[in-house]
Coordinates of C-alpha atoms in Angstrom, one line a residue:
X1 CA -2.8 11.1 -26.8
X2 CA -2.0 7.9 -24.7
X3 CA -4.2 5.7 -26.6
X4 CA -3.0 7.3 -30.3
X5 CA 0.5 6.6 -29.2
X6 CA -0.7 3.1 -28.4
X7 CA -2.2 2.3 -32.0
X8 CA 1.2 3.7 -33.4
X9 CA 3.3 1.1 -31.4
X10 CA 0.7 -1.6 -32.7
X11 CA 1.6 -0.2 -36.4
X12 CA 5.2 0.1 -35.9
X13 CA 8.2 -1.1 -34.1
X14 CA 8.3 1.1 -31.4
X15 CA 11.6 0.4 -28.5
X16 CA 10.9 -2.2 -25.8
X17 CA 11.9 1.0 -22.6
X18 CA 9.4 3.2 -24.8
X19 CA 6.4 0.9 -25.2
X20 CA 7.2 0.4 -21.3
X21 CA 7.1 4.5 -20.3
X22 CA 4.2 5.0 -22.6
X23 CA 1.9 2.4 -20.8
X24 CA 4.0 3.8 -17.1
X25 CA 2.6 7.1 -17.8
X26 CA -0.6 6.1 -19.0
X27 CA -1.5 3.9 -16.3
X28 CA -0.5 6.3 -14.2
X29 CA -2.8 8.9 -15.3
X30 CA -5.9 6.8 -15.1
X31 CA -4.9 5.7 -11.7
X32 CA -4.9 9.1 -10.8
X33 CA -8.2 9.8 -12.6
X34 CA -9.4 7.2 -10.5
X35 CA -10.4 5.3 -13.2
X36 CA -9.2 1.6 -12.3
X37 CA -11.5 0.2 -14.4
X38 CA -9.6 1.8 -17.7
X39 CA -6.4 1.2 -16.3
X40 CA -7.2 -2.7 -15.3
X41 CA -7.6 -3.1 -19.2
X42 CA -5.0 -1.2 -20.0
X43 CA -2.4 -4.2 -18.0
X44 CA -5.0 -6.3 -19.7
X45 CA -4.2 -5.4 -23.4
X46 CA -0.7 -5.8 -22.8
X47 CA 0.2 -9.1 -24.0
X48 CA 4.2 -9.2 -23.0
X49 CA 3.8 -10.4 -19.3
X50 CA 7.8 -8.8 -18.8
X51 CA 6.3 -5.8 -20.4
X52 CA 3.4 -5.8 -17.7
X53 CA 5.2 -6.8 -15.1
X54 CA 7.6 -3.8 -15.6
X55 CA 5.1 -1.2 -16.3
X56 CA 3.1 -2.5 -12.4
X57 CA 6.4 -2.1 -10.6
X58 CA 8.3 0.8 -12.1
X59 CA 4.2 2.6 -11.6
X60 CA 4.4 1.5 -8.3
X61 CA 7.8 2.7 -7.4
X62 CA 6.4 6.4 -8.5
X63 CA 4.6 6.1 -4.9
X64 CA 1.1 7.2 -6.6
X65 CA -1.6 8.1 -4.4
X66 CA -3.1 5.8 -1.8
X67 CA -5.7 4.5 -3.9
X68 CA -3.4 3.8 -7.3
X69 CA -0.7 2.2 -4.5
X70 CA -3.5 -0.5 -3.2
X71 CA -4.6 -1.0 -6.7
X72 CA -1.1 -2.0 -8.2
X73 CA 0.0 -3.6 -5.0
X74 CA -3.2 -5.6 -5.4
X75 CA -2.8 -6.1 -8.8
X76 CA 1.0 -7.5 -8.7
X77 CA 0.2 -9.8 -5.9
X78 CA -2.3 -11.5 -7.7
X79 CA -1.3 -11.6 -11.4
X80 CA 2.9 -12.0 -10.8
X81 CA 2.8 -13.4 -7.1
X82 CA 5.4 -16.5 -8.4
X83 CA 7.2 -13.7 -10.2
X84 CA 8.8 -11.8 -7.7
X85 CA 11.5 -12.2 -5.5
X86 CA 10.1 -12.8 -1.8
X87 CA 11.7 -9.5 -0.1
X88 CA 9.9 -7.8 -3.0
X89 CA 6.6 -9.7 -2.7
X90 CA 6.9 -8.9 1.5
X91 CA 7.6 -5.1 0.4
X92 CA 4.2 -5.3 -2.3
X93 CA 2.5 -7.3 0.7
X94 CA 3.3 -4.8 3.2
X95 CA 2.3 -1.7 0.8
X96 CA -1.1 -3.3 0.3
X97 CA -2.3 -4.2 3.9
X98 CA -0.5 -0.4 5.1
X99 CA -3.0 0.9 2.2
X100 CA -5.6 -0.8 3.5
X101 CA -5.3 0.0 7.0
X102 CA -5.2 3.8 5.9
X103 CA -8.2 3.5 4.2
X104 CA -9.8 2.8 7.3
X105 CA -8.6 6.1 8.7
X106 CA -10.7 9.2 8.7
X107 CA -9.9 10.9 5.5
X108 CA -8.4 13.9 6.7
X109 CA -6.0 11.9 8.9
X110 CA -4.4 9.8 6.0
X111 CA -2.0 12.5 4.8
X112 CA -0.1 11.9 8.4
X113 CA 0.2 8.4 8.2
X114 CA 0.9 8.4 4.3
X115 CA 4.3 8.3 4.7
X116 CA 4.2 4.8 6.9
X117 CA 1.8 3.2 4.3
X118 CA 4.8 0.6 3.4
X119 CA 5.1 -0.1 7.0
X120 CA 1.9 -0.9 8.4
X121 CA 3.8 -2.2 11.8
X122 CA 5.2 0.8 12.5
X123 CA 1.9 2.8 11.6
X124 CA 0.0 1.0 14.2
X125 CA 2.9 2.0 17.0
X126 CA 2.4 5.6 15.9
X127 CA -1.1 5.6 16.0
X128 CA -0.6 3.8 19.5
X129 CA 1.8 7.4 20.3
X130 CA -0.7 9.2 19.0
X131 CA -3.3 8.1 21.7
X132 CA -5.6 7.3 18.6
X133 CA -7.4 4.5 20.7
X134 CA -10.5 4.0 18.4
X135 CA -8.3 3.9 14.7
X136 CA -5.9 1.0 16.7
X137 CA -9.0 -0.7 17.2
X138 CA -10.2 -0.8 13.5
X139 CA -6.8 -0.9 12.3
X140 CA -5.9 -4.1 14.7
X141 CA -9.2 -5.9 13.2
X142 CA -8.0 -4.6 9.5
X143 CA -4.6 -5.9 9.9
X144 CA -6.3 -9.1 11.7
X145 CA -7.9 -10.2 8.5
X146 CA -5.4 -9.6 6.6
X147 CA -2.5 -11.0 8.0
X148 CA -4.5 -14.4 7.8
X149 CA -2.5 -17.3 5.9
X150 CA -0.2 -14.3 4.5
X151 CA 4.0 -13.6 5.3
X152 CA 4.8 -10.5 5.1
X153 CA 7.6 -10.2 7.9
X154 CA 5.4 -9.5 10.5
X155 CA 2.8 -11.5 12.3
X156 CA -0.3 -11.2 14.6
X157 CA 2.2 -11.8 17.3
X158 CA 3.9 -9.1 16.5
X159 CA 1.2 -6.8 16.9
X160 CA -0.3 -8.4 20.0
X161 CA 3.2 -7.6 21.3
X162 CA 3.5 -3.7 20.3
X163 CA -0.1 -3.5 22.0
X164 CA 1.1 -5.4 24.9
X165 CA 3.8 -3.1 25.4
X166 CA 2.1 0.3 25.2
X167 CA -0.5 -1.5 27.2
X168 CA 2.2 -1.8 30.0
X169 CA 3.5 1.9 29.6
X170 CA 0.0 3.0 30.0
X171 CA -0.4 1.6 33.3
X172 CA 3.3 2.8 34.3
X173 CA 2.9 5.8 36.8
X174 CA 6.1 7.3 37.7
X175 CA 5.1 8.4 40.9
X176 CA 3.8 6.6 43.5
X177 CA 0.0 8.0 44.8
X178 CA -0.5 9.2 47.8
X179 CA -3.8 8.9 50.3
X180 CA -5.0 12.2 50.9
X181 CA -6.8 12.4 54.4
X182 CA -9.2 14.5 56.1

């Protein structure tokens, strides 16, 4: 249906919003098919960069499933970079590497760091409360690459800090310990 509608905005005028919800909706259901090959030449076809631009973000905004997130997040950055405003481009930034540091997580686990996926700072600090020891460790090695030449409002800094800190609380005992003798 998506791709009769299409040939009937090629044959007549169809409204700039309309061409713009078809494509949204049709991009979003081959995203969710998990076909990102279609859907890459779907943005392809369209030849109004506004149009494409419009139909990336307002998909985006939908908050699709992890993999159609990093896809279009990936997909902005690279083909509208110079486009975007820069808190936007930080936002799209931070929405990829958070993607990608879920994807690193055991599968099961994802749906409870979903909702942080936009935030990948603060799902670190969670994971951190969480006592998740060995998913910090890939996920500081992920976020390591990634954060390489990039500005996204945070920094490596920033995250050797937060592990700095729960570091310190680790090794805070409350109590003092006391010898036993015999």
């Amino acid at each position: 249906d998506y791709e009769l509608c299409e040939e009937w905005a090629h044959l007549y005028p169809v409204p700039r919003e309309d061409l713009i919800n078809l494509h949204r909706e049709h991009l979003l259901h081959l995203l969710e098919m998990g076909d990102m090959e279609k859907a890459l030449q779907l943005l392809q076809r369209i030849e109004d960069p506004g149009v494409c631009l419009a139909i990336s973000e307002q998909s985006l905004d939908q908050h699709p499933s992890l993999a159609a997130s990093h896809f279009l997040a990936d997909y902005l950055t690279a083909h509208f970079y110079a486009s975007l405003t820069t808190a936007r481009r930080n936002e799209i930034q931070a929405l990829y590497i958070g993607s990608k540091v879920l994807l690193t997580l055991p599968e099961l686990s994802r749906v409870n760091y979903c909702h942080l996926s936009s935030r990948p700072l603060l799902m670190l600090e969670q994971l951190l409360m969480n006592m998740k020891v060995d998913w910090v460790a890939v996920a500081v090695e992920t976020l390591h690459q990634l954060l390489a030449g990039q500005e996204i409002g945070f920094t490596v800094e920033d995250i050797d800090s937060l592990l700095s800190k729960y570091a310190e609380k680790a090794l805070n005992f409350p109590f003092t310990l006391k010898e036993k003798r015999s």
